[in-house]
CSV table of C-alpha atoms in Angstrom, one decimal:
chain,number,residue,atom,x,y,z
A,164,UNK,CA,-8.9,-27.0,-1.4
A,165,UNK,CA,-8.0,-23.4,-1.8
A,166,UNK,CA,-7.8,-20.9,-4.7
A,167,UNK,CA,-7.1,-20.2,-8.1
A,168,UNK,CA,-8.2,-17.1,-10.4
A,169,UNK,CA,-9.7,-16.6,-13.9
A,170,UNK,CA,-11.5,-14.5,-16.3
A,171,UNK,CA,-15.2,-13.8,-15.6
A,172,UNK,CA,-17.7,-13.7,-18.7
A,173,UNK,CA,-20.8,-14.8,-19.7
A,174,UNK,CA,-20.6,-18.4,-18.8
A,175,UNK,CA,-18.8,-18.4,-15.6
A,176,UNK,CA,-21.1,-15.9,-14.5
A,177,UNK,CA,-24.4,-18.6,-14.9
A,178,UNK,CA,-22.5,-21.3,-13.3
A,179,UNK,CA,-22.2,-19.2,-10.2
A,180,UNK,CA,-25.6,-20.6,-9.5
A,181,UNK,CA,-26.1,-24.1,-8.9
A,182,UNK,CA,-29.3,-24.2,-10.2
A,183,UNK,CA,-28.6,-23.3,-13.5
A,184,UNK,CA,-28.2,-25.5,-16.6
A,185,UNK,CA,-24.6,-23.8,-17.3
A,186,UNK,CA,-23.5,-25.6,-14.1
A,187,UNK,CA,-24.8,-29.1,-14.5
A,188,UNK,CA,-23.3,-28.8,-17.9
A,189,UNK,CA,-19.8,-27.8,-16.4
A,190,UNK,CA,-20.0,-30.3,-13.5
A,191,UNK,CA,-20.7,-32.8,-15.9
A,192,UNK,CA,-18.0,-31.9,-18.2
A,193,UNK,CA,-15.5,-31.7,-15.3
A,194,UNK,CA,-15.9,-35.1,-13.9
A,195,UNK,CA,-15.8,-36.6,-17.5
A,196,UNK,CA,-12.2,-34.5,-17.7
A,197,UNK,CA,-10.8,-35.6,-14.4
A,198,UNK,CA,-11.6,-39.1,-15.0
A,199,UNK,CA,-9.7,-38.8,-18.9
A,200,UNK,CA,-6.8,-37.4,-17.7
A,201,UNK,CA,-6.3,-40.2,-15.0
A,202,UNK,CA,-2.8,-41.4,-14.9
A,203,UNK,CA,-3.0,-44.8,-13.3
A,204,UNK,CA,-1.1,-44.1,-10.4
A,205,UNK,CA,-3.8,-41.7,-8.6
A,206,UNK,CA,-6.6,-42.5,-7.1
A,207,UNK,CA,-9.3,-42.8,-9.7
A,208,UNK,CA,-11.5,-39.4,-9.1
A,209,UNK,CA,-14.9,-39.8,-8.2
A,210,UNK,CA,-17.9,-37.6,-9.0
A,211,UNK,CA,-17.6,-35.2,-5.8
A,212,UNK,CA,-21.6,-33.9,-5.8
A,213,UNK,CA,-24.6,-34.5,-4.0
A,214,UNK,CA,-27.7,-32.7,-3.0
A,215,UNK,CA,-28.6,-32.0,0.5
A,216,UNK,CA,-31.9,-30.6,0.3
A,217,UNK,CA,-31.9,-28.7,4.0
A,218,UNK,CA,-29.6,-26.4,2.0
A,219,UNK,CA,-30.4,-26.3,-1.5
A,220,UNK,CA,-27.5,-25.7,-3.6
A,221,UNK,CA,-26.1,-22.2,-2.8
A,222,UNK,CA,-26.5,-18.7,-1.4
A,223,UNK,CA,-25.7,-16.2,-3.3
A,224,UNK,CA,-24.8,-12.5,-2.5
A,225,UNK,CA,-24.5,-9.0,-4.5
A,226,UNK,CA,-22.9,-6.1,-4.0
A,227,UNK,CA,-25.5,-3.5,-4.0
A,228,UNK,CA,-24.9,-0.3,-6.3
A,229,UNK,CA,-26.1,2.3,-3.4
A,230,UNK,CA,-24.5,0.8,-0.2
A,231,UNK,CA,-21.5,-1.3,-1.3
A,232,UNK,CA,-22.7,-3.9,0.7
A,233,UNK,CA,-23.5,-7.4,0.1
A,234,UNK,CA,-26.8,-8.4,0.2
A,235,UNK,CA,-28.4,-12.0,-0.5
A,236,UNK,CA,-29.7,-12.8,-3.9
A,237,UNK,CA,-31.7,-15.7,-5.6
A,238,UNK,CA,-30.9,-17.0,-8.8
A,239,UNK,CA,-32.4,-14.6,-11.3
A,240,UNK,CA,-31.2,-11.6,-9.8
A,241,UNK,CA,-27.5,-12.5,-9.0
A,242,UNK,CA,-26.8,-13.3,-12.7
A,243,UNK,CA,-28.8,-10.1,-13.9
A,244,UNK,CA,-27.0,-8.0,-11.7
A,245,UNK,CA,-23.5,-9.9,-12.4
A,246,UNK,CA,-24.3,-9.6,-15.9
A,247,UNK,CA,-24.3,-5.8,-15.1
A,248,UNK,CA,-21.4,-5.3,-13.6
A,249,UNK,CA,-19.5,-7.7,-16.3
A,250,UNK,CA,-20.5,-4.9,-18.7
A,251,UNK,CA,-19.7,-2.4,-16.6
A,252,UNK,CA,-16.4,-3.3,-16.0
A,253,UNK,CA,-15.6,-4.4,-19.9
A,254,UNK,CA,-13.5,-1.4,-20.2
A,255,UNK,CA,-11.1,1.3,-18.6
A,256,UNK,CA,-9.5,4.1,-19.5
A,257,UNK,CA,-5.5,4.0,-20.3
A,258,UNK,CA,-3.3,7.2,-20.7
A,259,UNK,CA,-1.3,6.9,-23.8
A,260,UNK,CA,1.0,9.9,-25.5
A,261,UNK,CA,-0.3,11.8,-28.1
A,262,UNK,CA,1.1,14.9,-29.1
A,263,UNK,CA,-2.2,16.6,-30.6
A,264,UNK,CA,-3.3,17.1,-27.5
A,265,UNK,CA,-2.6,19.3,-24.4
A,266,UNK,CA,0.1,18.0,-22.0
A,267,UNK,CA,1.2,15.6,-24.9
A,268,UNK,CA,-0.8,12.7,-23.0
A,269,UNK,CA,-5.2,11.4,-23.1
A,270,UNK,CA,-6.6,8.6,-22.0
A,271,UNK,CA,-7.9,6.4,-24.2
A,272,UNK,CA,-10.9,3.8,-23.6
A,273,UNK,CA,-9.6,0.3,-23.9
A,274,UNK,CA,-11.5,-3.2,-23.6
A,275,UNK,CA,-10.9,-5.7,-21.6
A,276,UNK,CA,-12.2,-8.6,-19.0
A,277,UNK,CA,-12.3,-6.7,-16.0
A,278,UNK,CA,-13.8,-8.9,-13.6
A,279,UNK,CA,-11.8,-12.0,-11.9
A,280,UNK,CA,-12.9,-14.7,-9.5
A,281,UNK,CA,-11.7,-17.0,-7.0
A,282,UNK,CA,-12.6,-19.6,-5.3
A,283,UNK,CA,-12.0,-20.6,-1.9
A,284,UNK,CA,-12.4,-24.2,0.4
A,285,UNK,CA,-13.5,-25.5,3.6
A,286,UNK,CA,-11.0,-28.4,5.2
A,287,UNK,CA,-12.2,-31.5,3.8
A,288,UNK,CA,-13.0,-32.2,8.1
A,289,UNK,CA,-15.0,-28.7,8.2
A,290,UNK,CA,-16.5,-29.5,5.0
A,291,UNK,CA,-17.9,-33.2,6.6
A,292,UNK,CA,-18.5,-32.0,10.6
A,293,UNK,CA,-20.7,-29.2,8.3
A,294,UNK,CA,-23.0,-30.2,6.1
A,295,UNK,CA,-23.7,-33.4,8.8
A,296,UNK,CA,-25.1,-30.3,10.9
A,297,UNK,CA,-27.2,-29.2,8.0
A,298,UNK,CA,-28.6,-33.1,7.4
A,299,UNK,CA,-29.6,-32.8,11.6
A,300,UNK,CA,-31.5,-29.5,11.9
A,301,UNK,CA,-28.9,-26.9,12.2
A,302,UNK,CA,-29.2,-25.8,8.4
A,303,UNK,CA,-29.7,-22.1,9.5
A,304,UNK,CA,-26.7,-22.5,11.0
A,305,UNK,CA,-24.8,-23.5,8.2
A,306,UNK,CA,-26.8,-20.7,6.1
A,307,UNK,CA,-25.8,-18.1,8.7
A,308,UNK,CA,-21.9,-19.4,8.3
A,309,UNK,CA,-22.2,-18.8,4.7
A,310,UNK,CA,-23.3,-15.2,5.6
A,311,UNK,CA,-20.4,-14.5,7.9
A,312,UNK,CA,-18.0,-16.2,5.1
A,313,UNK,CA,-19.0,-14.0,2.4
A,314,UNK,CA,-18.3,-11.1,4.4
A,315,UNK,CA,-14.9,-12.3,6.0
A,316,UNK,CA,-14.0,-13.1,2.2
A,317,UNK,CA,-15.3,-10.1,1.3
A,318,UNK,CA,-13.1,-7.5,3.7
A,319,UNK,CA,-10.6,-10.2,3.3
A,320,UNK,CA,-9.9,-9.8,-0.3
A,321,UNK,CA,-10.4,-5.8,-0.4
A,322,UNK,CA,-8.0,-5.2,2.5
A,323,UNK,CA,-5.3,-7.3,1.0
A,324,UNK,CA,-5.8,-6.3,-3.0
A,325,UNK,CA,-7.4,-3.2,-3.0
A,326,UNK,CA,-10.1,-4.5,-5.5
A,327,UNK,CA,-13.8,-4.4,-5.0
A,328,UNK,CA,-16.0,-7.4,-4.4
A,329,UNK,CA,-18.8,-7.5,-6.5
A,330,UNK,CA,-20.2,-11.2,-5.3
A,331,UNK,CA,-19.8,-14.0,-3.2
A,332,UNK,CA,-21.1,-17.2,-4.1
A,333,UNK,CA,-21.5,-20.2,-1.1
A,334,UNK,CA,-21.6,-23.6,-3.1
A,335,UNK,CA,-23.3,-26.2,-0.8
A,336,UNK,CA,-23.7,-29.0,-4.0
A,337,UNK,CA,-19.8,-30.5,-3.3
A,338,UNK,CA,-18.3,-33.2,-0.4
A,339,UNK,CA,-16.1,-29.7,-0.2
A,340,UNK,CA,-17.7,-26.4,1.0
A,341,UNK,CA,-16.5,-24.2,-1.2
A,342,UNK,CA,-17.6,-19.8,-2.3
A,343,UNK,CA,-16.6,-18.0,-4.9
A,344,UNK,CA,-15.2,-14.4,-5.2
A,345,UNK,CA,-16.3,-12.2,-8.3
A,346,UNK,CA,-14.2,-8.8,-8.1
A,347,UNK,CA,-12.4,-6.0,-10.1
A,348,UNK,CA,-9.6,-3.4,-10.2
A,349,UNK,CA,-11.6,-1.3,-12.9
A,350,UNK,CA,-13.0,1.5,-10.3
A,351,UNK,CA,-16.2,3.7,-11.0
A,352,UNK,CA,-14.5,6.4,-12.9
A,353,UNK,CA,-13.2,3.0,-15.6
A,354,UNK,CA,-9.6,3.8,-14.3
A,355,UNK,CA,-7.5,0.9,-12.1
A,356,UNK,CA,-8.1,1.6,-8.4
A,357,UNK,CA,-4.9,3.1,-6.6
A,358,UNK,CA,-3.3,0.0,-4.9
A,359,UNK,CA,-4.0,-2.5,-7.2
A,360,UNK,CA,-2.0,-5.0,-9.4
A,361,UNK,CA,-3.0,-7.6,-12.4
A,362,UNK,CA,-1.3,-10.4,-9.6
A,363,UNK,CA,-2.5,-10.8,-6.3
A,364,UNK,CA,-0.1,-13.3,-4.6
A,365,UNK,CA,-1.6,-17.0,-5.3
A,366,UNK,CA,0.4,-20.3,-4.6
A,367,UNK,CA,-2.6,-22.9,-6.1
A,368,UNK,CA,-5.2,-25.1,-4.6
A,369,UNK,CA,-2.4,-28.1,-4.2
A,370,UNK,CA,0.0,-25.4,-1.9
A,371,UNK,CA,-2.6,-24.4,-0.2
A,372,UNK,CA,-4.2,-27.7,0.6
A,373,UNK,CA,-0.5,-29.6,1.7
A,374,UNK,CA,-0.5,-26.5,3.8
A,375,UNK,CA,-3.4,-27.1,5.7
A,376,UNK,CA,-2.6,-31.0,5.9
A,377,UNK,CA,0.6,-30.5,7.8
A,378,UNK,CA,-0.6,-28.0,10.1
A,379,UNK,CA,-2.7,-30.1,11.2
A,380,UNK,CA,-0.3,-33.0,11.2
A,381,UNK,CA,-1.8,-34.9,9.0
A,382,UNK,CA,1.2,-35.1,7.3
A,383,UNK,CA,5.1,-34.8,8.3
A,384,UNK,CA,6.3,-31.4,7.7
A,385,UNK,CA,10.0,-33.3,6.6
A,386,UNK,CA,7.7,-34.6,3.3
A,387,UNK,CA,8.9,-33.7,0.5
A,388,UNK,CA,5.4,-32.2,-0.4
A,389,UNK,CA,4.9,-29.7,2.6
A,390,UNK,CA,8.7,-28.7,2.2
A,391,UNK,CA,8.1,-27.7,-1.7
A,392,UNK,CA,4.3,-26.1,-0.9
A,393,UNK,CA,6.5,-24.0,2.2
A,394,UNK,CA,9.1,-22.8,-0.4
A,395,UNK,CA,6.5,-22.0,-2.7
A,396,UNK,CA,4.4,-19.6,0.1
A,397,UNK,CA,7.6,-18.0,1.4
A,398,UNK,CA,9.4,-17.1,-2.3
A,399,UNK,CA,5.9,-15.6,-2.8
A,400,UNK,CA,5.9,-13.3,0.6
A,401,UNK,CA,9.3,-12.7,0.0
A,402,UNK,CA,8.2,-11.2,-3.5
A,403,UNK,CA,5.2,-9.3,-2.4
A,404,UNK,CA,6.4,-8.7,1.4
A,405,UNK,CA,3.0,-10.3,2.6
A,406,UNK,CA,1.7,-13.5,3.0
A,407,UNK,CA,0.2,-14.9,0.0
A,408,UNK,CA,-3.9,-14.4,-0.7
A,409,UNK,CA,-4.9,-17.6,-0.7
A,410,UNK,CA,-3.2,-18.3,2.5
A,411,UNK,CA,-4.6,-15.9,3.9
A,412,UNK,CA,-8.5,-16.8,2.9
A,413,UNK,CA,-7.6,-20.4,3.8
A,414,UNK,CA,-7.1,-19.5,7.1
A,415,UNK,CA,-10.0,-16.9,7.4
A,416,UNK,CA,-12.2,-19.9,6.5
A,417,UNK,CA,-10.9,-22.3,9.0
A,418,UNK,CA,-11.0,-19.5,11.6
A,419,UNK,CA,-14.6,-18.7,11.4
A,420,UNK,CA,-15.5,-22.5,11.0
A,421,UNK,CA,-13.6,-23.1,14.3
A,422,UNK,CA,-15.6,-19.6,16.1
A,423,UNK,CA,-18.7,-21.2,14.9
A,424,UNK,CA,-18.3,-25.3,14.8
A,425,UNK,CA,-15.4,-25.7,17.1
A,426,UNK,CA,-17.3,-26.4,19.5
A,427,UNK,CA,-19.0,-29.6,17.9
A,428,UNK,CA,-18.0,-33.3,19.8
A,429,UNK,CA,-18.4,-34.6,16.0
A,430,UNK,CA,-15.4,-32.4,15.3
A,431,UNK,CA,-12.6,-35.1,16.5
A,432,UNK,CA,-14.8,-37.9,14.9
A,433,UNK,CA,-14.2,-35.8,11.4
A,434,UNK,CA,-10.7,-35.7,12.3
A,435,UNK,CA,-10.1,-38.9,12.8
A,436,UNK,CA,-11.5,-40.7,10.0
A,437,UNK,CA,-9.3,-38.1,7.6
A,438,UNK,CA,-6.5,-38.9,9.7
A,439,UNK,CA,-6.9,-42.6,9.3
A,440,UNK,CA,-7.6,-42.0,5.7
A,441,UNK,CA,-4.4,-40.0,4.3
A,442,UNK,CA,-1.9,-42.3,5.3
A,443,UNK,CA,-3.3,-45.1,3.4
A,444,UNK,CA,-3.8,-42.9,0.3
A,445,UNK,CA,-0.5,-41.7,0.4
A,446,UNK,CA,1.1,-45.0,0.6
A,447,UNK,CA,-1.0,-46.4,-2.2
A,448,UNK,CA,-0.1,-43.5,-4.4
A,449,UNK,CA,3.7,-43.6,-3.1
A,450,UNK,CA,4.1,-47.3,-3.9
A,451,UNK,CA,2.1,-46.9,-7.3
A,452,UNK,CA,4.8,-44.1,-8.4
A,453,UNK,CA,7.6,-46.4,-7.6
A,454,UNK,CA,6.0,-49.5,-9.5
A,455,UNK,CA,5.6,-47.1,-12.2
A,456,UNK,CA,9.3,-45.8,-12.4
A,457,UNK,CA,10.6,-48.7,-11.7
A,458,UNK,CA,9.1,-49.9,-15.2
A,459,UNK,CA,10.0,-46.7,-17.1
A,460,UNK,CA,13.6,-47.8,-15.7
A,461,UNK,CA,13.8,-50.8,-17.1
A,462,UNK,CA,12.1,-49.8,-20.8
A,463,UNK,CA,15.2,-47.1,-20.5
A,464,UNK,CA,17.8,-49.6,-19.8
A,465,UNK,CA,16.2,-52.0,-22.8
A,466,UNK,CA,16.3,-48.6,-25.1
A,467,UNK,CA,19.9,-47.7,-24.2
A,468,UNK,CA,20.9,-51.4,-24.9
A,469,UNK,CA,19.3,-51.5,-28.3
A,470,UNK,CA,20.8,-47.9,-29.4
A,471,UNK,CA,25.0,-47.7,-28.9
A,472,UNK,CA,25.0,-44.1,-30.0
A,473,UNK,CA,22.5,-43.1,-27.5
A,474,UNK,CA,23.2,-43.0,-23.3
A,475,UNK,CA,20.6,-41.3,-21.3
A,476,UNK,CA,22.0,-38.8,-18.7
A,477,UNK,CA,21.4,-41.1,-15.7
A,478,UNK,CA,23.2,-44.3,-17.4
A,479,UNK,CA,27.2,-45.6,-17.9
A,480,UNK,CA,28.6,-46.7,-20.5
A,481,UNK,CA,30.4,-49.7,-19.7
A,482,UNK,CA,32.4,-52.3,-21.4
A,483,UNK,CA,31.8,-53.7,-24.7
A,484,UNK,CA,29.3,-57.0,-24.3
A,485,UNK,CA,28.3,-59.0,-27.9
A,486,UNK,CA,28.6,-56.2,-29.7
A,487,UNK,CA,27.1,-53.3,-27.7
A,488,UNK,CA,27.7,-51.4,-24.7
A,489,UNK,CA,27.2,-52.1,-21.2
A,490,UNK,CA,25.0,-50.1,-19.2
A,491,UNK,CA,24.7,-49.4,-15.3
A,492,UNK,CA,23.0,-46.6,-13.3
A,493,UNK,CA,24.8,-43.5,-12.2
């Protein structure tokens, strides 16, 4: 639902474009992962994609070498030129001492990755109330949203980090509208742009997305998960003295698709149905975990009754009963 950030090379650079055979591969690979790692008491993921052909699958915007700005780009070009500024930006210049040379210090050319991305959400109710406005003739619509997103993610990101955008990327091929953010700290002159830092302030997707849930009371803020995801932002601002990136792009996104959707009667339909959906997720999931620890309990208690020398933390040691050891909860 919200951000993350990781490395940029060769291969993330080609999924960046839905077209491409990199990003079927990955999007293949990922819903074969998510559906491995299933622990039994989740919902069972489900393949998230689908093709609405009003949109096609992204739009795709560069930063341009002469202007700074971002401009649109197909397919072809956006990896060429990404490809560029990957190689660009594989190195920078570090000062190190050395006493052979004047002033005792020279900078020294070192590699590195030098180009990050993010990724950033709709709602999951945005997400719905848009891309139903696509499928009913208001695809330039949605196509001129994506135009005003990359450059509110755009200033958004440089004002806060000090890094430079080099691409935004609008992904139209999930249930989730989502964009992602290709940009460095390695300026023109291969030295670290004043103002930057290798962290940028990021409390996860799952923060991000409880977050947004309980703002807009979809969940109670008492719950246990909007109390941790709260303590989570504020130790973060209270580290960097602002409020954490993601946050901030989170609600950047849901601002501009209220200034340009808000207006939509479909808009409390959307709501609704994710409102009368959560609860009954949530309740499944709740009463799943407690089936589930109330068997690891009980395979505890049968493992603590079998070994005398051994007591788990959470266990008494009672009397002794045919020659072991009785046990009770603490």
């Amino acid at each position: 639902m919200a951000t993350f950030q990781r490395q940029i090379g060769w291969r993330a650079v080609r999924h960046g474009v839905v077209e491409t055979d990199i990003h079927r591969e990955d999007v293949a690979l990922n819903n074969e992962r998510r559906g491995r790692y299933w622990l039994g008491v989740e919902v069972k993921p489900e393949n998230g994609h689908h093709e609405i052909p009003e949109l096609g699958g992204g739009l795709y915007f560069l930063r341009d070498r002469q202007t700074d700005e971002l401009l649109v780009s197909d397919g072809d070009k956006f990896i060429a030129g990404m490809d560029a500024w990957v190689k660009e930006k594989s190195w920078y210049l570090r000062e190190i001492s050395d006493p052979k040379c004047m002033g005792g210090k020279r900078w020294k050319k070192t590699p590195t990755k030098g180009v990050q991305g993010m990724v950033v959400s709709c709602s999951p109710w945005w997400s719905n109330l848009i891309f139903e406005a696509a499928r009913k003739g208001e695809a330039a619509k949605v196509k001129e949203f994506s135009r005003k997103l990359a450059l509110e993610l755009k200033a958004t990101v440089e004002k806060q980090t000090k890094r430079q955008v080099l691409s935004v990327q609008v992904h139209y091929d999930t249930v989730n509208l989502h964009a992602h953010v290709f940009s460095t700290r390695i300026g023109e002159d291969h030295k670290f742009i004043r103002g930057t830092t290798k962290r940028i302030g990021l409390i996860g997707p799952w923060a991000n997305g409880v977050l947004r849930q309980g703002e807009q009371g979809f969940i109670p803020q008492e719950s246990t998960n909007y109390r941790t995801a709260n303590r989570l932002c504020e130790r973060n601002q209270q580290r960097t003295g602002e409020l954490p990136l993601d946050r901030v792009l989170c609600r950047a996104v849901d601002s501009l698709c209220f200034a340009m959707f808000g207006a939509s009667p479909r808009l409390s339909f959307w709501l609704r149905i994710y409102r009368q959906g959560l609860p009954a997720l949530s309740f499944n999931r709740l009463n799943a975990l407690h089936e589930a620890v109330g068997r690891e309990v009980k395979i505890w208690e049968r493992h603590a009754q079998r070994n005398r020398d051994y007591a788990p933390s959470g266990f008494n040691l009672g009397q002794s009963v045919n020659g072991g050891r009785e046990i009770t909860l603490k």
